[in-house]
Amino acid sequence: MNGVDGFEMPSRLNDMKNGICTAQLPNPHIADMEEDVLYHFGLGTKTHNLPIMFADVKFVCIGGSPMRMEKFAHFMLEELGHVLPAGQSLVNISAVTDRYAMYKVGPVLSVSHGIGMPSASVMLHELIKLLNHAGCTDVTFFRIGTCGGLGLEPGTVVVSESTVDGLLRPFLDTAVLGKRVSHPAVLDINLARELLACTDPQDNFGVVLGKTMCTDDFYEGQARLDGAFCDYSKDEKLQFLRDLHQQGIRNIEMESLCFAAMCNRAGIKGAVVCVTLLDRLEGDQVFAARDTLKLWEMRPQKVVARYIQQKLGIRGQQENLVNGEK
């Protein structure tokens, strides 16, 4: 039982020894289905040999943008020293659909989830089923992305120790059969600490552990003043953000609550690693140059890549130069 600011947080992370329960999904109806069509991935249990395609997956990395996850796949290709068979190249496994993108580099799966919890939820439902159908075991999930920081220098990487909603509750609320159902949003704190240790003295960026607020909205839900609507003052906004900071919240984004709740329900170890694009105590809009943003976006990827290399027993490659940044 984990605790977050007085809330009792039941965790299933120790219930399933191998990360994905290969015997049966939490949904008992799946076993009665003749075929399971993973519609938004363009995959299915009858049309594809999922065990042959995915059984060796041990690390799943998800992020919002299809382009970012394609770049991450190419980055991991180099970091793992993975050699593709002659005449082959990295391809989007879900290219038949335009909803999500998926790339596989050895034991690493790179998948886009879109923006916000509804999009991430659809993807995670089908991804968890996919790994179950493939017979995967001992799988670790990571969300890598961007966020707004609180009291941090832009470009700082935040590893989430816990996540709360816009009302500061560590639960994901879902309407099911006309009723509200709350699921605890629990991240693996030991995994977060291991990631925090994956720093390098030569890094020119900070990596911190902190709480994350996850919202349903980019503008009013995150106390911005620059949306189409705003019914609060600048002073009210700043007081709210300062209160968040005093409670240990270090960043704000839009998917971590759903990610944590669904990983916990499935008994999967999960971590959220995001880079801050601005300090929300200083403003609402991102003014950093595009080239700078591209370098910053690599920072969570580098941290997660080091963790994966460590678990696979692979020495870091090209650590001294990634897109021109040490």
mmCIF file of C-alpha atoms in Angstrom:
data_model
loop_
_atom_site.group_PDB
_atom_site.id
_atom_site.type_symbol
_atom_site.label_atom_id
_atom_site.label_comp_id
_atom_site.label_asym_id
_atom_site.label_seq_id
_atom_site.Cartn_x
_atom_site.Cartn_y
_atom_site.Cartn_z
ATOM 1 C CA MET A 1 0.000 0.000 0.000
ATOM 2 C CA ASN A 2 1.543 3.305 -1.090
ATOM 3 C CA GLY A 3 0.599 6.709 0.286
ATOM 4 C CA VAL A 4 0.386 10.086 -1.455
ATOM 5 C CA ASP A 5 -0.327 13.069 0.788
ATOM 6 C CA GLY A 6 -2.681 11.141 3.041
ATOM 7 C CA PHE A 7 -4.344 9.080 0.300
ATOM 8 C CA GLU A 8 -4.119 5.301 0.561
ATOM 9 C CA MET A 9 -2.776 4.050 -2.754
ATOM 10 C CA PRO A 10 -3.248 0.324 -3.378
ATOM 11 C CA SER A 11 -0.661 -0.968 -5.821
ATOM 12 C CA ARG A 12 -0.748 -4.082 -8.012
ATOM 13 C CA LEU A 13 2.921 -3.743 -8.977
ATOM 14 C CA ASN A 14 3.888 -6.677 -6.769
ATOM 15 C CA ASP A 15 0.899 -8.836 -7.713
ATOM 16 C CA MET A 16 2.252 -9.886 -11.104
ATOM 17 C CA LYS A 17 5.795 -11.184 -11.055
ATOM 18 C CA ASN A 18 6.504 -10.605 -14.731
ATOM 19 C CA GLY A 19 5.055 -7.177 -15.486
ATOM 20 C CA ILE A 20 2.494 -8.494 -17.953
ATOM 21 C CA CYS A 21 0.160 -11.242 -16.742
ATOM 22 C CA THR A 22 0.512 -13.758 -19.548
ATOM 23 C CA ALA A 23 -2.079 -16.107 -18.072
ATOM 24 C CA GLN A 24 -5.018 -13.724 -18.253
ATOM 25 C CA LEU A 25 -5.668 -10.027 -18.773
ATOM 26 C CA PRO A 26 -7.536 -8.101 -16.074
ATOM 27 C CA ASN A 27 -10.479 -8.282 -18.533
ATOM 28 C CA PRO A 28 -11.891 -11.870 -18.416
ATOM 29 C CA HIS A 29 -13.944 -11.345 -21.590
ATOM 30 C CA ILE A 30 -10.842 -11.274 -23.812
ATOM 31 C CA ALA A 31 -10.348 -15.018 -23.344
ATOM 32 C CA ASP A 32 -13.804 -15.680 -24.836
ATOM 33 C CA MET A 33 -13.138 -13.690 -28.010
ATOM 34 C CA GLU A 34 -12.435 -15.602 -31.199
ATOM 35 C CA GLU A 35 -10.342 -12.709 -32.477
ATOM 36 C CA ASP A 36 -9.050 -9.508 -30.936
ATOM 37 C CA VAL A 37 -8.683 -6.670 -33.445
ATOM 38 C CA LEU A 38 -6.320 -3.967 -32.213
ATOM 39 C CA TYR A 39 -8.028 -1.477 -34.482
ATOM 40 C CA HIS A 40 -5.994 1.655 -33.777
ATOM 41 C CA PHE A 41 -2.702 -0.183 -34.348
ATOM 42 C CA GLY A 42 -3.841 -1.984 -37.483
ATOM 43 C CA LEU A 43 -2.991 -5.330 -35.858
ATOM 44 C CA GLY A 44 -4.968 -8.395 -34.769
ATOM 45 C CA THR A 45 -4.635 -11.842 -33.272
ATOM 46 C CA LYS A 46 -5.746 -13.560 -36.496
ATOM 47 C CA THR A 47 -4.095 -11.304 -39.035
ATOM 48 C CA HIS A 48 -0.670 -11.129 -37.343
ATOM 49 C CA ASN A 49 1.602 -13.531 -35.461
ATOM 50 C CA LEU A 50 1.952 -11.313 -32.404
ATOM 51 C CA PRO A 51 4.255 -13.665 -30.424
ATOM 52 C CA ILE A 52 6.721 -13.824 -33.326
ATOM 53 C CA MET A 53 6.579 -10.040 -33.736
ATOM 54 C CA PHE A 54 6.672 -8.871 -30.126
ATOM 55 C CA ALA A 55 7.489 -11.650 -27.612
ATOM 56 C CA ASP A 56 10.995 -10.291 -26.943
ATOM 57 C CA VAL A 57 9.810 -6.797 -25.959
ATOM 58 C CA LYS A 58 11.113 -5.770 -22.511
ATOM 59 C CA PHE A 59 10.915 -1.969 -22.652
ATOM 60 C CA VAL A 60 8.030 0.133 -23.938
ATOM 61 C CA CYS A 61 8.622 3.849 -24.460
ATOM 62 C CA ILE A 62 5.659 6.061 -25.297
ATOM 63 C CA GLY A 63 5.436 9.741 -26.210
ATOM 64 C CA GLY A 64 2.968 12.120 -27.759
ATOM 65 C CA SER A 65 4.368 12.824 -31.206
ATOM 66 C CA PRO A 66 4.721 10.162 -33.939
ATOM 67 C CA MET A 67 7.755 12.016 -35.300
ATOM 68 C CA ARG A 68 9.406 12.155 -31.870
ATOM 69 C CA MET A 69 8.913 8.429 -31.339
ATOM 70 C CA GLU A 70 10.331 7.656 -34.768
ATOM 71 C CA LYS A 71 13.406 9.710 -33.892
ATOM 72 C CA PHE A 72 13.625 7.918 -30.558
ATOM 73 C CA ALA A 73 13.573 4.559 -32.354
ATOM 74 C CA HIS A 74 16.496 5.644 -34.544
ATOM 75 C CA PHE A 75 18.292 6.940 -31.441
ATOM 76 C CA MET A 76 17.854 3.578 -29.696
ATOM 77 C CA LEU A 77 19.094 1.798 -32.807
ATOM 78 C CA GLU A 78 22.413 3.575 -32.278
ATOM 79 C CA GLU A 79 22.468 3.384 -28.494
ATOM 80 C CA LEU A 80 21.883 -0.369 -28.451
ATOM 81 C CA GLY A 81 24.207 -1.035 -31.367
ATOM 82 C CA HIS A 82 21.313 -2.918 -32.932
ATOM 83 C CA VAL A 83 21.955 -4.041 -36.502
ATOM 84 C CA LEU A 84 18.979 -4.495 -38.796
ATOM 85 C CA PRO A 85 19.075 -7.366 -41.307
ATOM 86 C CA ALA A 86 20.494 -6.465 -44.710
ATOM 87 C CA GLY A 87 18.017 -4.607 -46.870
ATOM 88 C CA GLN A 88 15.716 -3.724 -43.966
ATOM 89 C CA SER A 89 15.007 -0.404 -42.281
ATOM 90 C CA LEU A 90 12.950 0.850 -39.362
ATOM 91 C CA VAL A 91 9.306 0.987 -40.368
ATOM 92 C CA ASN A 92 6.115 2.150 -38.706
ATOM 93 C CA ILE A 93 4.419 -1.122 -37.755
ATOM 94 C CA SER A 94 1.080 0.709 -37.558
ATOM 95 C CA ALA A 95 1.439 2.527 -40.867
ATOM 96 C CA VAL A 96 -1.905 1.172 -42.123
ATOM 97 C CA THR A 97 -3.633 3.468 -39.628
ATOM 98 C CA ASP A 98 -2.946 7.158 -39.082
ATOM 99 C CA ARG A 99 -3.876 7.105 -35.389
ATOM 100 C CA TYR A 100 -0.614 5.998 -33.725
ATOM 101 C CA ALA A 101 2.939 5.156 -34.790
ATOM 102 C CA MET A 102 4.892 2.119 -33.554
ATOM 103 C CA TYR A 103 8.554 1.164 -34.054
ATOM 104 C CA LYS A 104 10.518 -1.806 -32.704
ATOM 105 C CA VAL A 105 14.242 -1.903 -32.022
ATOM 106 C CA GLY A 106 15.127 -5.292 -30.576
ATOM 107 C CA PRO A 107 13.570 -5.427 -27.091
ATOM 108 C CA VAL A 108 12.455 -1.782 -27.228
ATOM 109 C CA LEU A 109 9.041 -0.694 -28.495
ATOM 110 C CA SER A 110 8.553 3.002 -29.326
ATOM 111 C CA VAL A 111 4.912 4.119 -29.592
ATOM 112 C CA SER A 112 3.152 7.482 -29.924
ATOM 113 C CA HIS A 113 0.084 8.212 -27.784
ATOM 114 C CA GLY A 114 -1.174 11.564 -29.061
ATOM 115 C CA ILE A 115 -2.059 14.447 -26.753
ATOM 116 C CA GLY A 116 -4.075 14.093 -23.566
ATOM 117 C CA MET A 117 -5.437 11.230 -21.505
ATOM 118 C CA PRO A 118 -8.288 10.093 -23.796
ATOM 119 C CA SER A 119 -5.870 9.454 -26.653
ATOM 120 C CA ALA A 120 -3.290 7.864 -24.348
ATOM 121 C CA SER A 121 -5.951 5.637 -22.782
ATOM 122 C CA VAL A 122 -7.044 4.140 -26.110
ATOM 123 C CA MET A 123 -3.444 3.432 -27.044
ATOM 124 C CA LEU A 124 -2.585 1.879 -23.660
ATOM 125 C CA HIS A 125 -5.628 -0.439 -23.733
ATOM 126 C CA GLU A 126 -4.518 -1.897 -27.045
ATOM 127 C CA LEU A 127 -0.823 -1.882 -26.168
ATOM 128 C CA ILE A 128 -1.359 -3.860 -22.950
ATOM 129 C CA LYS A 129 -3.519 -6.365 -24.848
ATOM 130 C CA LEU A 130 -0.897 -6.593 -27.602
ATOM 131 C CA LEU A 131 1.878 -7.463 -25.162
ATOM 132 C CA ASN A 132 -0.355 -9.989 -23.438
ATOM 133 C CA HIS A 133 -1.270 -11.690 -26.717
ATOM 134 C CA ALA A 134 2.435 -11.766 -27.600
ATOM 135 C CA GLY A 135 3.304 -13.506 -24.323
ATOM 136 C CA CYS A 136 5.645 -10.739 -23.141
ATOM 137 C CA THR A 137 7.023 -10.882 -19.600
ATOM 138 C CA ASP A 138 9.033 -8.572 -17.335
ATOM 139 C CA VAL A 139 8.097 -5.441 -19.303
ATOM 140 C CA THR A 140 8.814 -1.888 -18.112
ATOM 141 C CA PHE A 141 6.915 1.145 -19.423
ATOM 142 C CA PHE A 142 8.216 4.698 -19.804
ATOM 143 C CA ARG A 143 6.469 7.879 -20.848
ATOM 144 C CA ILE A 144 9.002 10.324 -22.288
ATOM 145 C CA GLY A 145 7.910 13.793 -23.260
ATOM 146 C CA THR A 146 7.730 17.501 -22.516
ATOM 147 C CA CYS A 147 6.043 19.519 -19.807
ATOM 148 C CA GLY A 148 5.822 22.862 -18.056
ATOM 149 C CA GLY A 149 8.066 23.182 -15.025
ATOM 150 C CA LEU A 150 7.501 24.841 -11.662
ATOM 151 C CA GLY A 151 10.503 26.606 -10.195
ATOM 152 C CA LEU A 152 12.922 24.773 -12.466
ATOM 153 C CA GLU A 153 15.274 26.022 -15.143
ATOM 154 C CA PRO A 154 13.857 25.260 -18.601
ATOM 155 C CA GLY A 155 15.496 22.123 -19.975
ATOM 156 C CA THR A 156 15.473 20.329 -16.616
ATOM 157 C CA VAL A 157 14.366 16.678 -16.682
ATOM 158 C CA VAL A 158 11.707 15.684 -14.135
ATOM 159 C CA VAL A 159 11.300 12.044 -13.107
ATOM 160 C CA SER A 160 7.821 11.748 -11.578
ATOM 161 C CA GLU A 161 7.642 10.196 -8.119
ATOM 162 C CA SER A 162 3.834 10.491 -8.125
ATOM 163 C CA THR A 163 1.075 12.124 -10.132
ATOM 164 C CA VAL A 164 -2.167 13.934 -9.280
ATOM 165 C CA ASP A 165 -5.107 15.299 -11.237
ATOM 166 C CA GLY A 166 -6.197 18.932 -11.561
ATOM 167 C CA LEU A 167 -7.893 18.664 -8.147
ATOM 168 C CA LEU A 168 -4.641 17.320 -6.658
ATOM 169 C CA ARG A 169 -6.050 13.788 -6.241
ATOM 170 C CA PRO A 170 -3.873 10.745 -7.103
ATOM 171 C CA PHE A 171 -6.707 8.958 -8.895
ATOM 172 C CA LEU A 172 -7.922 8.578 -12.473
ATOM 173 C CA ASP A 173 -11.687 9.051 -12.658
ATOM 174 C CA THR A 174 -13.538 7.269 -15.455
ATOM 175 C CA ALA A 175 -17.268 7.187 -16.222
ATOM 176 C CA VAL A 176 -18.252 3.500 -16.498
ATOM 177 C CA LEU A 177 -21.890 2.427 -16.985
ATOM 178 C CA GLY A 178 -23.022 5.879 -15.923
ATOM 179 C CA LYS A 179 -21.013 5.834 -12.705
ATOM 180 C CA ARG A 180 -17.716 7.379 -11.671
ATOM 181 C CA VAL A 181 -14.981 4.825 -11.064
ATOM 182 C CA SER A 182 -11.683 5.926 -9.492
ATOM 183 C CA HIS A 183 -8.443 4.053 -10.109
ATOM 184 C CA PRO A 184 -5.277 4.757 -8.078
ATOM 185 C CA ALA A 185 -2.506 6.342 -10.148
ATOM 186 C CA VAL A 186 0.661 4.675 -8.826
ATOM 187 C CA LEU A 187 4.159 4.934 -10.271
ATOM 188 C CA ASP A 188 7.056 2.680 -9.304
ATOM 189 C CA ILE A 189 9.161 4.811 -6.947
ATOM 190 C CA ASN A 190 12.115 2.407 -7.086
ATOM 191 C CA LEU A 191 12.178 2.660 -10.871
ATOM 192 C CA ALA A 192 12.039 6.462 -10.580
ATOM 193 C CA ARG A 193 15.042 6.447 -8.264
ATOM 194 C CA GLU A 194 16.981 4.173 -10.607
ATOM 195 C CA LEU A 195 16.317 6.601 -13.440
ATOM 196 C CA LEU A 196 17.409 9.515 -11.264
ATOM 197 C CA ALA A 197 20.732 7.727 -10.848
ATOM 198 C CA CYS A 198 21.179 7.480 -14.631
ATOM 199 C CA THR A 199 22.925 10.828 -14.804
ATOM 200 C CA ASP A 200 26.366 11.639 -16.111
ATOM 201 C CA PRO A 201 28.803 14.198 -14.633
ATOM 202 C CA GLN A 202 29.219 15.626 -18.125
ATOM 203 C CA ASP A 203 25.500 16.316 -18.545
ATOM 204 C CA ASN A 204 24.725 20.014 -18.870
ATOM 205 C CA PHE A 205 21.194 19.582 -17.554
ATOM 206 C CA GLY A 206 19.626 18.719 -14.234
ATOM 207 C CA VAL A 207 17.507 15.668 -13.418
ATOM 208 C CA VAL A 208 15.155 15.947 -10.424
ATOM 209 C CA LEU A 209 12.562 13.802 -8.695
ATOM 210 C CA GLY A 210 9.201 15.474 -8.147
ATOM 211 C CA LYS A 211 5.438 15.246 -8.145
ATOM 212 C CA THR A 212 3.555 15.829 -11.397
ATOM 213 C CA MET A 213 0.160 17.407 -11.950
ATOM 214 C CA CYS A 214 -1.754 15.941 -14.891
ATOM 215 C CA THR A 215 -4.593 17.965 -16.385
ATOM 216 C CA ASP A 216 -7.418 17.471 -18.882
ATOM 217 C CA ASP A 217 -6.668 20.774 -20.573
ATOM 218 C CA PHE A 218 -3.627 22.721 -21.790
ATOM 219 C CA TYR A 219 -4.967 26.190 -21.010
ATOM 220 C CA GLU A 220 -7.394 26.819 -18.128
ATOM 221 C CA GLY A 221 -6.645 23.433 -16.542
ATOM 222 C CA GLN A 222 -2.988 24.481 -16.287
ATOM 223 C CA ALA A 223 -3.763 28.033 -15.075
ATOM 224 C CA ARG A 224 -2.661 29.709 -18.283
ATOM 225 C CA LEU A 225 -3.673 33.258 -19.156
ATOM 226 C CA ASP A 226 -3.312 32.861 -22.937
ATOM 227 C CA GLY A 227 -6.213 30.568 -23.863
ATOM 228 C CA ALA A 228 -9.379 31.621 -25.676
ATOM 229 C CA PHE A 229 -11.116 31.839 -22.264
ATOM 230 C CA CYS A 230 -9.872 32.923 -18.851
ATOM 231 C CA ASP A 231 -11.990 33.814 -15.789
ATOM 232 C CA TYR A 232 -9.228 34.350 -13.235
ATOM 233 C CA SER A 233 -6.596 37.016 -12.602
ATOM 234 C CA LYS A 234 -2.841 36.863 -13.000
ATOM 235 C CA ASP A 235 -2.478 37.050 -9.218
ATOM 236 C CA GLU A 236 -4.856 34.097 -8.747
ATOM 237 C CA LYS A 237 -2.922 32.104 -11.312
ATOM 238 C CA LEU A 238 0.432 32.790 -9.664
ATOM 239 C CA GLN A 239 -0.891 31.965 -6.198
ATOM 240 C CA PHE A 240 -2.215 28.634 -7.465
ATOM 241 C CA LEU A 241 1.090 27.734 -9.106
ATOM 242 C CA ARG A 242 3.047 28.776 -6.019
ATOM 243 C CA ASP A 243 0.790 26.575 -3.895
ATOM 244 C CA LEU A 244 1.494 23.650 -6.228
ATOM 245 C CA HIS A 245 5.223 24.253 -5.931
ATOM 246 C CA GLN A 246 5.020 24.335 -2.128
ATOM 247 C CA GLN A 247 3.324 20.923 -2.238
ATOM 248 C CA GLY A 248 6.252 19.432 -4.131
ATOM 249 C CA ILE A 249 4.768 19.553 -7.628
ATOM 250 C CA ARG A 250 7.547 20.253 -10.111
ATOM 251 C CA ASN A 251 5.858 19.894 -13.475
ATOM 252 C CA ILE A 252 2.521 19.867 -15.305
ATOM 253 C CA GLU A 253 1.532 17.723 -18.288
ATOM 254 C CA MET A 254 -1.462 15.823 -19.690
ATOM 255 C CA GLU A 255 -0.904 12.042 -19.682
ATOM 256 C CA SER A 256 0.881 10.850 -16.524
ATOM 257 C CA LEU A 257 -2.274 10.186 -14.452
ATOM 258 C CA CYS A 258 -3.748 7.861 -17.085
ATOM 259 C CA PHE A 259 -0.363 6.214 -17.643
ATOM 260 C CA ALA A 260 0.175 5.577 -13.921
ATOM 261 C CA ALA A 261 -3.353 4.288 -13.293
ATOM 262 C CA MET A 262 -3.345 1.891 -16.254
ATOM 263 C CA CYS A 263 0.152 0.574 -15.521
ATOM 264 C CA ASN A 264 -0.887 -0.017 -11.914
ATOM 265 C CA ARG A 265 -4.074 -1.863 -12.936
ATOM 266 C CA ALA A 266 -2.035 -4.106 -15.241
ATOM 267 C CA GLY A 267 0.750 -4.691 -12.699
ATOM 268 C CA ILE A 268 3.341 -3.031 -14.944
ATOM 269 C CA LYS A 269 6.283 -1.007 -13.665
ATOM 270 C CA GLY A 270 6.027 2.479 -15.119
ATOM 271 C CA ALA A 271 7.939 5.763 -15.030
ATOM 272 C CA VAL A 272 7.325 9.241 -16.402
ATOM 273 C CA VAL A 273 10.358 11.234 -17.582
ATOM 274 C CA CYS A 274 9.726 14.685 -19.063
ATOM 275 C CA VAL A 275 11.763 17.767 -19.882
ATOM 276 C CA THR A 276 10.514 21.221 -18.897
ATOM 277 C CA LEU A 277 10.140 23.696 -21.757
ATOM 278 C CA LEU A 278 9.534 26.704 -19.505
ATOM 279 C CA ASP A 279 9.074 27.734 -15.887
ATOM 280 C CA ARG A 280 5.333 28.319 -15.446
ATOM 281 C CA LEU A 281 6.047 30.683 -12.549
ATOM 282 C CA GLU A 282 7.643 32.975 -15.132
ATOM 283 C CA GLY A 283 5.127 32.743 -17.980
ATOM 284 C CA ASP A 284 2.773 30.692 -20.147
ATOM 285 C CA GLN A 285 4.334 30.521 -23.599
ATOM 286 C CA VAL A 286 7.373 28.691 -24.920
ATOM 287 C CA PHE A 287 9.908 31.098 -26.424
ATOM 288 C CA ALA A 288 12.955 28.837 -26.721
ATOM 289 C CA ALA A 289 14.358 28.461 -30.248
ATOM 290 C CA ARG A 290 13.305 25.403 -32.210
ATOM 291 C CA ASP A 291 16.861 24.015 -32.281
ATOM 292 C CA THR A 292 17.074 24.389 -28.506
ATOM 293 C CA LEU A 293 13.769 22.582 -28.040
ATOM 294 C CA LYS A 294 15.006 19.684 -30.166
ATOM 295 C CA LEU A 295 18.071 19.324 -27.946
ATOM 296 C CA TRP A 296 15.946 19.496 -24.796
ATOM 297 C CA GLU A 297 13.578 16.809 -26.128
ATOM 298 C CA MET A 298 16.553 14.431 -26.333
ATOM 299 C CA ARG A 299 17.251 14.698 -22.610
ATOM 300 C CA PRO A 300 14.524 12.336 -21.300
ATOM 301 C CA GLN A 301 15.416 9.937 -24.103
ATOM 302 C CA LYS A 302 19.052 9.912 -23.003
ATOM 303 C CA VAL A 303 18.120 9.167 -19.380
ATOM 304 C CA VAL A 304 15.823 6.292 -20.358
ATOM 305 C CA ALA A 305 18.346 4.964 -22.895
ATOM 306 C CA ARG A 306 20.996 4.773 -20.168
ATOM 307 C CA TYR A 307 18.629 2.797 -17.952
ATOM 308 C CA ILE A 308 17.859 0.353 -20.773
ATOM 309 C CA GLN A 309 21.555 -0.039 -21.602
ATOM 310 C CA GLN A 310 22.266 -0.742 -17.943
ATOM 311 C CA LYS A 311 19.582 -3.417 -17.734
ATOM 312 C CA LEU A 312 20.798 -5.039 -20.952
ATOM 313 C CA GLY A 313 24.438 -4.899 -19.877
ATOM 314 C CA ILE A 314 25.389 -2.698 -22.820
ATOM 315 C CA ARG A 315 28.047 0.009 -22.520
ATOM 316 C CA GLY A 316 26.718 3.429 -23.486
ATOM 317 C CA GLN A 317 27.452 4.370 -27.067
ATOM 318 C CA GLN A 318 27.774 7.873 -28.492
ATOM 319 C CA GLU A 319 27.275 9.285 -24.999
ATOM 320 C CA ASN A 320 29.652 12.141 -25.686
ATOM 321 C CA LEU A 321 27.707 13.455 -28.636
ATOM 322 C CA VAL A 322 23.960 13.293 -29.216
ATOM 323 C CA ASN A 323 22.661 15.819 -31.725
ATOM 324 C CA GLY A 324 25.509 18.168 -30.885
ATOM 325 C CA GLU A 325 24.839 18.244 -27.137
ATOM 326 C CA LYS A 326 26.931 16.649 -24.387
#
